[in-house]
Coordinates of C-alpha atoms and ligand atoms in Angstrom, one line a residue:
X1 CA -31.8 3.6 -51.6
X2 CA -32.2 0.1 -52.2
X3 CA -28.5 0.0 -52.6
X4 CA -28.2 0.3 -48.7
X5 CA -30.6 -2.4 -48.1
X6 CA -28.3 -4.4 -50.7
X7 CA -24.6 -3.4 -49.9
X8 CA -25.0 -3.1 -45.5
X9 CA -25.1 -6.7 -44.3
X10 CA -25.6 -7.3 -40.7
X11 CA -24.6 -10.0 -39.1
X12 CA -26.8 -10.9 -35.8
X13 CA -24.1 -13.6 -34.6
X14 CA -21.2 -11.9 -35.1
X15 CA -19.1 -9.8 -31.6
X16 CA -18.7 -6.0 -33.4
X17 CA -21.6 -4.4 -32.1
X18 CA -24.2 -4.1 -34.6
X19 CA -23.7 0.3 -35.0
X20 CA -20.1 -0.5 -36.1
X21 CA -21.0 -3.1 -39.0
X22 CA -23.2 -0.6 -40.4
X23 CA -20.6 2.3 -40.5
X24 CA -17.8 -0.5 -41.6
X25 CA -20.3 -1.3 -43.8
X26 CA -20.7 2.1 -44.8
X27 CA -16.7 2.7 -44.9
X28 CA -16.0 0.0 -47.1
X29 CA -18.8 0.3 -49.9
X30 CA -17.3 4.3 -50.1
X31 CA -13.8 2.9 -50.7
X32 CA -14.6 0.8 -53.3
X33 CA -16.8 3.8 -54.7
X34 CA -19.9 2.2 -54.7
X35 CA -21.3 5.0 -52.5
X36 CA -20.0 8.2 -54.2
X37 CA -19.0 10.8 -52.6
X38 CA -20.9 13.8 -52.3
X39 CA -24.2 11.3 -52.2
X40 CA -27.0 12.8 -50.0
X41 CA -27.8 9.5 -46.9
X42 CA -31.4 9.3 -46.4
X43 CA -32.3 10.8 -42.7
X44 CA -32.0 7.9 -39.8
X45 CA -35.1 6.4 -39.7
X46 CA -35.2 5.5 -43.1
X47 CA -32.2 3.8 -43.2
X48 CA -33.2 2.3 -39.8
X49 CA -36.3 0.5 -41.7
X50 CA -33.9 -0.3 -44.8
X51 CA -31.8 -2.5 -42.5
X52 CA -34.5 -3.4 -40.0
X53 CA -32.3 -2.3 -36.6
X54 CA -33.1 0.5 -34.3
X55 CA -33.1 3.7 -35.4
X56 CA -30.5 4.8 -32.7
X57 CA -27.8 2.2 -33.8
X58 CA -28.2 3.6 -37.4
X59 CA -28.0 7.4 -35.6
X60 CA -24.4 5.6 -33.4
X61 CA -23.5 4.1 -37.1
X62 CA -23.9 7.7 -38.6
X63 CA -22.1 9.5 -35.2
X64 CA -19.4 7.2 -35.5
X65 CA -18.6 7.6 -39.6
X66 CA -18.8 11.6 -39.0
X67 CA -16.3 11.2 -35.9
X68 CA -14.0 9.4 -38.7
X69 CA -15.2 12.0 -41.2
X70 CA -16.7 10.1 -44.1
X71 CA -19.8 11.5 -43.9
X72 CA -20.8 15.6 -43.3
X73 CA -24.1 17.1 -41.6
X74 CA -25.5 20.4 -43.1
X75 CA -28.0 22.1 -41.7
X76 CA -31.3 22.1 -43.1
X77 CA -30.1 20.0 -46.0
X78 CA -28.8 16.9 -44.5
X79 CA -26.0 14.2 -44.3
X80 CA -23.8 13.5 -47.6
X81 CA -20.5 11.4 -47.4
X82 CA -18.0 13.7 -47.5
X83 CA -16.1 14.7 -51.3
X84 CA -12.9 15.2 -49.3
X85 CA -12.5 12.0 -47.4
X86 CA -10.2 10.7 -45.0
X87 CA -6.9 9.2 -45.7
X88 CA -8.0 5.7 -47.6
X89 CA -4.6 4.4 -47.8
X90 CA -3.9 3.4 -43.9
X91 CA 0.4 3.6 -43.1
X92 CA 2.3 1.2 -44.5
X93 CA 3.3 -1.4 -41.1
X94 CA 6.7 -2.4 -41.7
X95 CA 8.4 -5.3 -39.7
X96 CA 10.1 -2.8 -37.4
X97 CA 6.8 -1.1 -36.3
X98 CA 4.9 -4.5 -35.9
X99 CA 7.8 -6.2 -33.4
X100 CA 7.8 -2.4 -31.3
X101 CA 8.1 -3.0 -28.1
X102 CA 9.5 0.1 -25.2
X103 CA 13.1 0.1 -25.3
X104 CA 14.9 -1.9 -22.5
X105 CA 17.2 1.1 -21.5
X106 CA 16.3 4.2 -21.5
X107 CA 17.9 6.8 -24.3
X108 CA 20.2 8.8 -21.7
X109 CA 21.9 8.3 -18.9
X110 CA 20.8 8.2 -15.3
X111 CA 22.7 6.2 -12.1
X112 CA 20.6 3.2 -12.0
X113 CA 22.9 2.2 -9.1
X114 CA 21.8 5.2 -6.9
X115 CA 18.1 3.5 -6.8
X116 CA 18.9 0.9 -4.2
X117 CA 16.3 -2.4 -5.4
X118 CA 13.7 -3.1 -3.0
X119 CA 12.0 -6.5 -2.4
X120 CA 8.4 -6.1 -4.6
X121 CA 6.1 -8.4 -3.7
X122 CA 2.7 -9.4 -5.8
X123 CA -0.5 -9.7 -3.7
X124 CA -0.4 -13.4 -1.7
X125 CA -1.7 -16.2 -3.7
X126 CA -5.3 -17.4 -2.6
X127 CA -4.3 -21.4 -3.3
X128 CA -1.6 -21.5 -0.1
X129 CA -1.3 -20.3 3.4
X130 CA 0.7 -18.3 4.5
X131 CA 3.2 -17.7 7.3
X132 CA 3.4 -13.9 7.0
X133 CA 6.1 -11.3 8.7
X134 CA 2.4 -10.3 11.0
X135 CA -0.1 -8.8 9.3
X136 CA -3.7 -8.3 10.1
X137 CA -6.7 -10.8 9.4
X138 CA -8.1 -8.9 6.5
X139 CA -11.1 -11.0 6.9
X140 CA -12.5 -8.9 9.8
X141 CA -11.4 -5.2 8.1
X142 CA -14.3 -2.7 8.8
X143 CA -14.4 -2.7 5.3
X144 CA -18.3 -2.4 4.8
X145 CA -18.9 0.1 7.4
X146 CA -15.9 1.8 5.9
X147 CA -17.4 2.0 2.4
X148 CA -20.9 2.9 4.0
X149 CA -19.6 5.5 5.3
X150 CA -18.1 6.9 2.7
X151 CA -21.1 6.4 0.6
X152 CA -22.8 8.3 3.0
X153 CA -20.5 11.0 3.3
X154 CA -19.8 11.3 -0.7
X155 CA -23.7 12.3 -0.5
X156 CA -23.4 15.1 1.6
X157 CA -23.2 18.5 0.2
X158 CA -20.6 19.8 2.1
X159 CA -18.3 17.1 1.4
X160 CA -18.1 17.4 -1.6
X161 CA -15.0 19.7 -1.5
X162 CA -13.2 16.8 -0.1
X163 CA -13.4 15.7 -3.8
X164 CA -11.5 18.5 -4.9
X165 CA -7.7 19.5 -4.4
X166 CA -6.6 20.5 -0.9
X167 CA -5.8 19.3 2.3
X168 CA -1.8 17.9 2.0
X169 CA -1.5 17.5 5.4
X170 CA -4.8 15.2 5.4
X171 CA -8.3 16.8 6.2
X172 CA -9.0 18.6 9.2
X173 CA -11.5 16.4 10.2
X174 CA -9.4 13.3 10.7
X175 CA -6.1 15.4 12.1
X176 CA -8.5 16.2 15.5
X177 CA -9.7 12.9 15.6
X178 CA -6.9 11.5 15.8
X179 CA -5.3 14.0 17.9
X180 CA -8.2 13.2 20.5
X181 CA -7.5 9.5 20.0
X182 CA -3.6 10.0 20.8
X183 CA -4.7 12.3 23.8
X184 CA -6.7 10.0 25.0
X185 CA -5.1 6.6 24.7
X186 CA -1.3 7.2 24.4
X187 CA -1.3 10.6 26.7
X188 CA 0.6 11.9 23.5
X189 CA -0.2 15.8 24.0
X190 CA -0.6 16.5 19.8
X191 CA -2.8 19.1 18.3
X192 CA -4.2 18.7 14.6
X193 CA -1.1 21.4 13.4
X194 CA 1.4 18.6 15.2
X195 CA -0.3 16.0 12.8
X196 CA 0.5 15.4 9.0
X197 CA -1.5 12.6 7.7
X198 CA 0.2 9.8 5.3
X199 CA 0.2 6.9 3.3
X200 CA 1.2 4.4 5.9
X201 CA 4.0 4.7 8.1
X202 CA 6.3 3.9 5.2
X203 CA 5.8 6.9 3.9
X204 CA 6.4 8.5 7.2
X205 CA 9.4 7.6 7.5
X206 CA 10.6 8.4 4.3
X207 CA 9.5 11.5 5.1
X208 CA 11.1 12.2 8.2
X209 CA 14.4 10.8 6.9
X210 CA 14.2 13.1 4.3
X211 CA 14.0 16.4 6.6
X212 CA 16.3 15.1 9.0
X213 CA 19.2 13.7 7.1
X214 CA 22.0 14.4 4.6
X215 CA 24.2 12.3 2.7
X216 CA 26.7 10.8 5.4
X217 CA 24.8 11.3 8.1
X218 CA 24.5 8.5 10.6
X219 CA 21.6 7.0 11.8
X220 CA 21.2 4.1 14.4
X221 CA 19.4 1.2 14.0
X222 CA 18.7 -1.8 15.6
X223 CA 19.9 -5.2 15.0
X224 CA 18.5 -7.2 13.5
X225 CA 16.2 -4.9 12.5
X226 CA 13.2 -3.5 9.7
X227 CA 15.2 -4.2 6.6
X228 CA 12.2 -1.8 4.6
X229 CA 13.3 1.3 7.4
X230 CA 17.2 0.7 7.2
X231 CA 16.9 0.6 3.2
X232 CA 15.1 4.1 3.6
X233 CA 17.9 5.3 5.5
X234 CA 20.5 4.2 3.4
X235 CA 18.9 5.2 -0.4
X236 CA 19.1 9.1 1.4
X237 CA 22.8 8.4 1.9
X238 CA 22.7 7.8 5.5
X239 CA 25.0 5.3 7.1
X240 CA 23.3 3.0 9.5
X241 CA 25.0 1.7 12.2
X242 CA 23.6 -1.5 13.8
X243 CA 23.1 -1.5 17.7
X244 CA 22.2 -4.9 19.2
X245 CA 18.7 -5.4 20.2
X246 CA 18.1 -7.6 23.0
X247 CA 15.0 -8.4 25.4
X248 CA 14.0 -4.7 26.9
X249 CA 14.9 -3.8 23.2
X250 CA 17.9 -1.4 21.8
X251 CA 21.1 -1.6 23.6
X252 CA 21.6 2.1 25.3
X253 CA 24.7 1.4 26.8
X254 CA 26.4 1.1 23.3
X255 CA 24.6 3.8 21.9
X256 CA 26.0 6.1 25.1
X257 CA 29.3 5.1 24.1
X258 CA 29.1 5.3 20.0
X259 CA 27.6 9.5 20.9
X260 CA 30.7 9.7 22.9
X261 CA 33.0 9.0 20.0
X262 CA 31.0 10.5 16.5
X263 CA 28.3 12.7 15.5
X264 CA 24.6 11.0 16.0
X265 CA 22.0 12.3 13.6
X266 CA 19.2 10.1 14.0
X267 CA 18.0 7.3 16.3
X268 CA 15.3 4.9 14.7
X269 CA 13.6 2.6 17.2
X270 CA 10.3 0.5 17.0
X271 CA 9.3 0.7 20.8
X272 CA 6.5 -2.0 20.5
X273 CA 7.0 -5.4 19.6
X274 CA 10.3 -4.5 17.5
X275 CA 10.8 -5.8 14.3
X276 CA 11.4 -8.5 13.8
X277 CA 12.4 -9.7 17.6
X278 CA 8.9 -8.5 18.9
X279 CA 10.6 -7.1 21.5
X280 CA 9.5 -3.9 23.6
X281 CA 11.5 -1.5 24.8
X282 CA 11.5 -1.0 28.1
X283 CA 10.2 2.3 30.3
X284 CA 13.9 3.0 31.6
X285 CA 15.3 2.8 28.6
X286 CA 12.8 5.0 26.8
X287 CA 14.0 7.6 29.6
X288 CA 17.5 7.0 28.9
X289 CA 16.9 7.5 24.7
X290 CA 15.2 10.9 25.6
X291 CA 18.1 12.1 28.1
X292 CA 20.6 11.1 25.3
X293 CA 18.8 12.7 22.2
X294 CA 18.8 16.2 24.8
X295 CA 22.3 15.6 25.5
X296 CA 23.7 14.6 22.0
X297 CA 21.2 16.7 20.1
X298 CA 20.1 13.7 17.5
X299 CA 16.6 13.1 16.3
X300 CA 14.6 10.3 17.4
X301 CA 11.8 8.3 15.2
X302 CA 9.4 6.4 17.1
X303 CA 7.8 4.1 15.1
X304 CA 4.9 3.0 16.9
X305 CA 4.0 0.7 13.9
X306 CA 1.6 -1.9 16.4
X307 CA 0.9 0.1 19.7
X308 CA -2.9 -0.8 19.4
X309 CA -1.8 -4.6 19.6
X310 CA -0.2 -5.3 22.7
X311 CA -2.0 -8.2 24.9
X312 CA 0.1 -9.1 28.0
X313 CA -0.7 -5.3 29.9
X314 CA -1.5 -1.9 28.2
X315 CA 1.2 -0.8 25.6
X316 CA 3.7 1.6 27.2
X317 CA 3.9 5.3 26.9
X318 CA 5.2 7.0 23.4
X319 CA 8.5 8.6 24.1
X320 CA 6.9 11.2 22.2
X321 CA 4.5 11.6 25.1
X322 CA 7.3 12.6 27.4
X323 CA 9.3 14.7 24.8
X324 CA 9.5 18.3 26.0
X325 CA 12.9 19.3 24.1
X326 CA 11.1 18.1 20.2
X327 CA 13.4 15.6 19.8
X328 CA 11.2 13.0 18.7
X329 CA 9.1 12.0 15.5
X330 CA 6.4 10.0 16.4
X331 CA 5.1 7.5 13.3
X332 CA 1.6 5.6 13.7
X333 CA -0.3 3.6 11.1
X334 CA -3.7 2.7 10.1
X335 CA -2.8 -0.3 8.0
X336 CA -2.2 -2.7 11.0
X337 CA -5.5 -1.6 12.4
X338 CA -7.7 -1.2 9.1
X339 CA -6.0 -3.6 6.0
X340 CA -2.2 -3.3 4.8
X341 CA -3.9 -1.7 1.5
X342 CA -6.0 0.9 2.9
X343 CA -3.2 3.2 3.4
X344 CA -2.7 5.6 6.0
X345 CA -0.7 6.9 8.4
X346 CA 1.1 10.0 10.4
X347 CA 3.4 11.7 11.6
X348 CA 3.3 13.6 15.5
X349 CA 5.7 16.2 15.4
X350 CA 6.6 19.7 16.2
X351 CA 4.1 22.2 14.1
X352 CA 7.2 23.3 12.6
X353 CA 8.7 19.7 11.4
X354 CA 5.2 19.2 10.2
X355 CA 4.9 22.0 7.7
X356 CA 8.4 20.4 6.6
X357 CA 7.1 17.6 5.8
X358 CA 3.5 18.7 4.4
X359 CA 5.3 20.6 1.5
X360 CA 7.9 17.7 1.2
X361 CA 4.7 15.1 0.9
X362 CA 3.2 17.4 -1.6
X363 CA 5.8 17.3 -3.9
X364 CA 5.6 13.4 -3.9
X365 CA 2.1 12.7 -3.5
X366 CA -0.4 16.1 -3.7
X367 CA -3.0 14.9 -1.1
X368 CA -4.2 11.7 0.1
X369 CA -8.2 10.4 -0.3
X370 CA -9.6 13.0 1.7
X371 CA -12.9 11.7 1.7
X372 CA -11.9 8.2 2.8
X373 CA -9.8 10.2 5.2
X374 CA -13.0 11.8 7.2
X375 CA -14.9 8.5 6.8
X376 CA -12.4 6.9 8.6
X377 CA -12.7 9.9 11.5
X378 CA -15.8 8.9 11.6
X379 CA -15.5 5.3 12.5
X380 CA -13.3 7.0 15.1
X381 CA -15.8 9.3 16.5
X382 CA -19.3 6.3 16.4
X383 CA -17.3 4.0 18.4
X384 CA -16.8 1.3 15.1
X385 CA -12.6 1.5 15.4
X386 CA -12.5 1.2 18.9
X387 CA -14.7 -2.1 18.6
X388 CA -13.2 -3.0 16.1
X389 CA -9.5 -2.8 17.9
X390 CA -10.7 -4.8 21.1
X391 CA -12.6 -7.6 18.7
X392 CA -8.8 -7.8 17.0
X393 CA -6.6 -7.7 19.8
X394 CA -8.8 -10.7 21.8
X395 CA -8.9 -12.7 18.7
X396 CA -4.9 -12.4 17.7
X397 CA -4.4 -12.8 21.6
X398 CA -5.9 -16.0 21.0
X399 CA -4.5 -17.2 18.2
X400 CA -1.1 -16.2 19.5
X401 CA -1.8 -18.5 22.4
X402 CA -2.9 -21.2 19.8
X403 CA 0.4 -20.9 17.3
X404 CA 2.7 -20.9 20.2
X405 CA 1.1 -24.6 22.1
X406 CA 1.3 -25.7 18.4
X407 CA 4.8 -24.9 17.7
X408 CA 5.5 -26.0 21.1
X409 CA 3.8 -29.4 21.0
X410 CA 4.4 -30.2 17.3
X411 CA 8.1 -28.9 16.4
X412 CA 9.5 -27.6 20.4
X413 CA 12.8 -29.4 19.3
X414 CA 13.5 -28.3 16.0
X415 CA 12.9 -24.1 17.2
X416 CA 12.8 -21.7 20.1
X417 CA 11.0 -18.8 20.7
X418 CA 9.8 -16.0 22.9
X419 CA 6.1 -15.5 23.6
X420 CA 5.3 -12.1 22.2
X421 CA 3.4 -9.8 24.1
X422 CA 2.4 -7.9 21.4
X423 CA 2.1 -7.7 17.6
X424 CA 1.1 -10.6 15.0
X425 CA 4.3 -12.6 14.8
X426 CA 6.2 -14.8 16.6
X427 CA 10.1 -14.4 16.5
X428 CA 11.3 -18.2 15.7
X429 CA 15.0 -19.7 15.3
X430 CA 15.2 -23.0 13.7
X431 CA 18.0 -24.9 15.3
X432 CA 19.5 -26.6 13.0
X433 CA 17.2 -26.9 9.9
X434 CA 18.3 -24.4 7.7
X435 CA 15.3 -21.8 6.6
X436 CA 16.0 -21.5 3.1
X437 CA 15.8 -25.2 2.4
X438 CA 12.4 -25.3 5.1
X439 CA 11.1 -22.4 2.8
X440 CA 11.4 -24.0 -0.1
X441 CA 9.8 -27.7 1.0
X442 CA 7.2 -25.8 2.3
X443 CA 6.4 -24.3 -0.6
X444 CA 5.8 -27.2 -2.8
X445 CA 4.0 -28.3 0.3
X446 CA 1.6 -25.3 0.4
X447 CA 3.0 -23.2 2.5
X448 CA 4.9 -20.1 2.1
X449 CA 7.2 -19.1 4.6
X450 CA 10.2 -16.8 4.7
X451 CA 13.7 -17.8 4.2
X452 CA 14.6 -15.6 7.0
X453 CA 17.6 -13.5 4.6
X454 CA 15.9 -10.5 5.2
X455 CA 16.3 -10.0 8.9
X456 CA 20.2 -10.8 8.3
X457 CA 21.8 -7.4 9.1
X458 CA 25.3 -6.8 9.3
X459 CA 25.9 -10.5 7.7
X460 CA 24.9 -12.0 11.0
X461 CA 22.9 -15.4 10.0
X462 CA 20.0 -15.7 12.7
X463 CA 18.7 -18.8 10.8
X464 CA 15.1 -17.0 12.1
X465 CA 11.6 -15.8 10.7
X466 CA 8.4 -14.2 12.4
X467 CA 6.2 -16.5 12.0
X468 CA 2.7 -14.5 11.8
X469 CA -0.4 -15.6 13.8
X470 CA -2.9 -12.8 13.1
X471 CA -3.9 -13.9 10.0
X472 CA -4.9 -17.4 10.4
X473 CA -7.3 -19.0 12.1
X474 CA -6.8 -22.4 13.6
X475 CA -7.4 -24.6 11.5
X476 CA -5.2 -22.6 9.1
X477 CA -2.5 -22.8 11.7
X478 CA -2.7 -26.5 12.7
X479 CA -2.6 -27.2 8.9
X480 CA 0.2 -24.9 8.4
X481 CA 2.3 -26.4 11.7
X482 CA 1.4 -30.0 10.1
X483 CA 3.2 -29.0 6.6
X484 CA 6.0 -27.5 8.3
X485 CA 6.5 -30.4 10.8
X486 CA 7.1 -33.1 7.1
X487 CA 9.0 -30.5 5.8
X488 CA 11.5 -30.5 8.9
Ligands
PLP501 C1 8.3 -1.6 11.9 C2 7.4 -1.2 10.7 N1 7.4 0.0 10.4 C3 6.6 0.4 9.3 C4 5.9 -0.5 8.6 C5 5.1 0.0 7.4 O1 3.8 0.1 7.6 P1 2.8 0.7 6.6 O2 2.2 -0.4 5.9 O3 1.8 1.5 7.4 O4 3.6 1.6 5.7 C6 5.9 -1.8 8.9 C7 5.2 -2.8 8.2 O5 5.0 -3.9 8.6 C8 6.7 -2.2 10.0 O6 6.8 -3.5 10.4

């Protein structure tokens, strides 16, 4: 068997790993028929002294030429290369199969037009700061006490069903949690059947929209208002009316009047800190919504996306809280409160509606990650999220405080704006510079700011862009107020 020792060359330098040169090795000497077929190998460790490697690489070598069915084990005689052996002559590649790419369009015919296109944005560059729409400091995300408690958890015999299929409307475990939590802070009177746990509010609303309307329907929104919610609304077929939004938030007045002339089907209003005017809307109003939905029999979603982040007083009541007559759809969110990619979030509803939407969510998404699901309960329950909310809110209370003196001091000519109360933007209207031109200086400069299009409904130019505070710390804000100040 000198002939191995001759014919399998190793290469010590070279990437392959050292099994596959051997069984290459092997392949190519039985192609050319210097290895004949039917030869009997000697066993591993022979051949393992013949090339001077360990004798598992030679046993991987020998695994990986039976896997491609040169060689053959028999028991109690040992390993031969096989007499039949696999296909030596490998398909012809022609020039057609080389260049194959997927196909641009797709072989039949579906209404691309019926998908409407939705703005996708990659994760934020690293190199430039950013003026986002008001988004949490990821910086300070739970995220280790998160994952220890998962890995805690995950080691725990009874949780290990959580790693299995179940639970569609999110795990027990975290549905009377959070019903406790909503009891307790928002007066919201849920049990864990009135709670179906999601992937962010997003989802939520999608959701809810789903159950509640049908092509045609109408839905109002405010104006301006969440481009993401009123794209929702519109891709079921829903026509959204725009109602105007002003400083105690939507306009009822005008609403009274549109239920007087056509059918309502659904009202959507972010009560705190309304996007993107940051508005809230006011306790009388809330009142007036309820008596209205009662009256006119529509559907109201609350989407309470930034409740936990109110700083002037304590956030108002939930309309859901008051809600006797189940007209309203309560929407919360962990992903203000935990990180934007850590997604979850729920619905408050009626156990009925909820049961809706459970087997609705299942058909789109089978469960969510239960276990993370009761980990999260669980910084619930030791006390970790409620820290972890107050350490937020008096640091984005601050740098609120600090963006606003700075966009006072440094550009108070070129914009206006309201102090927030709540959330983790500031509402801003450039004068006379127009955004688009701004965003795009800025972004040479460093900074990347929003060109404001977005919060354009109904063709109305507000020239404006929440200008978020949350996620930077001061220095990040003084330097971003400094590049905006050259580039006005
Ligand atoms: C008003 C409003 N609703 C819903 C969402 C979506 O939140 P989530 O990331 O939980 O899906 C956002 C996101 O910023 C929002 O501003």
């Amino acid at each position: 068997m000198n002939l191995i020792k001759q014919l399998i060359i190793i290469d010590a330098q070279s990437d392959t790993p050292v099994y596959i040169q051997i069984s290459n090795g092997f392949i190519q000497h039985i192609r050319q028929g210097r290895f004949k077929k039917g030869l009997k190998l000697p066993g591993s460790r022979k051949i393992a002294t013949l090339l001077q490697v360990n004798r598992m690489t030679v046993v991987a070598a020998l695994n990986e030429l039976d896997a491609q069915g040169w060689i053959e084990t028999l028991p109690r005689k040992g390993t031969f290369i096989k007499k039949i052996l696999p296909l030596l002559t490998p398909g012809k590649i022609t020039e057609e199969t080389r260049v194959f790419t997927i196909a641009d369009k797709t072989g039949f015919q579906y209404d691309e037009k019926r998908i409407i296109p939705i703005e996708l944005s990659d994760f934020p560059p690293t190199d430039k700061l950013i003026f986002n729409d008001g988004f949490p400091d990821v910086r300070i995300a739970p995220t280790e006490q998160l994952i220890k408690t998962m890995r805690r958890l995950s080691k725990l015999a009874f949780q290990k069903k959580y790693l299995m299929y179940g639970g569609a409307q999110g795990t027990i475990m975290l549905r009377e949690t959070l019903s406790a939590f909503l009891n307790e802070t928002r007066g919201l009177p849920s049990s864990s059947e009135n709670i179906l746990i999601t992937r962010g509010a997003q989802m939520g609303l999608y959701l809810a929209a789903s159950i509640i309307l049908k092509p045609g329907d109408v839905v109002i929104a405010g104006s301006p208002g969440y481009a993401a919610a009123n794209l929702t609304f519109r891709q079921l077929g829903a026509k959204v009316i725009h109602l105007p939004v002003d400083d105690k938030g939507i306009n009822i007045d005008t609403l009274e009047e549109i239920c007087q002339r056509q059918k309502i089907k659904m009202v959507y209003v972010i009560p705190h800190h309304h996007n993107p005017t940051t508005v809230t809307l006011s306790s009388e109003r809330r009142i007036r919504l309820l008596a209205l939905a009662a009256k006119y029999k529509f559907a109201i979603i609350e989407d309470d996306y930034d409740y936990d982040f109110h700083y002037s007083s304590k956030p108002i009541m939930p309309m859901a809280s008051l809600d006797r007559n189940g007209h309203v759809i309560y929407i919360g969110t962990f992903t203000k409160t935990l990180a934007p990619a850590i997604r979850f979030g729920f619905i408050v509803a009626p156990a009925s509606f909820i049961r809706s939407a459970t087997h609705l969510r299942k058909s789109i998404d089978t469960q969510g990650d239960s276990l993370m699901e009761n980990a999260i309960a669980e910084l619930y329950k030791d006390g970790t999220m409620a820290r972890h909310i107050k350490k937020s809110v008096n640091l984005y209370r601050e740098r609120r405080d600090h963006l606003c003196k700075l966009l006072q001091t440094e550009l108070g000519k070129h914009l206006s704006f309201d102090i927030p109360a709540g959330g983790m933007s500031v509402w801003t209207k450039f004068h006379k510079a127009d955004l688009s031109i701004v965003a795009q200086r800025a972004l040479k400069n460093g900074l990347i700011i929003r060109n404001g299009k977005d919060y354009d409904t109904d063709k109305v130019k507000y020239n404006s862009v929440r200008l978020g505070f949350a996620s930077l710390n001061f220095n990040e804000q003084e330097k971003a107020v400094r590049i905006l100040k050259t580039c006005l």
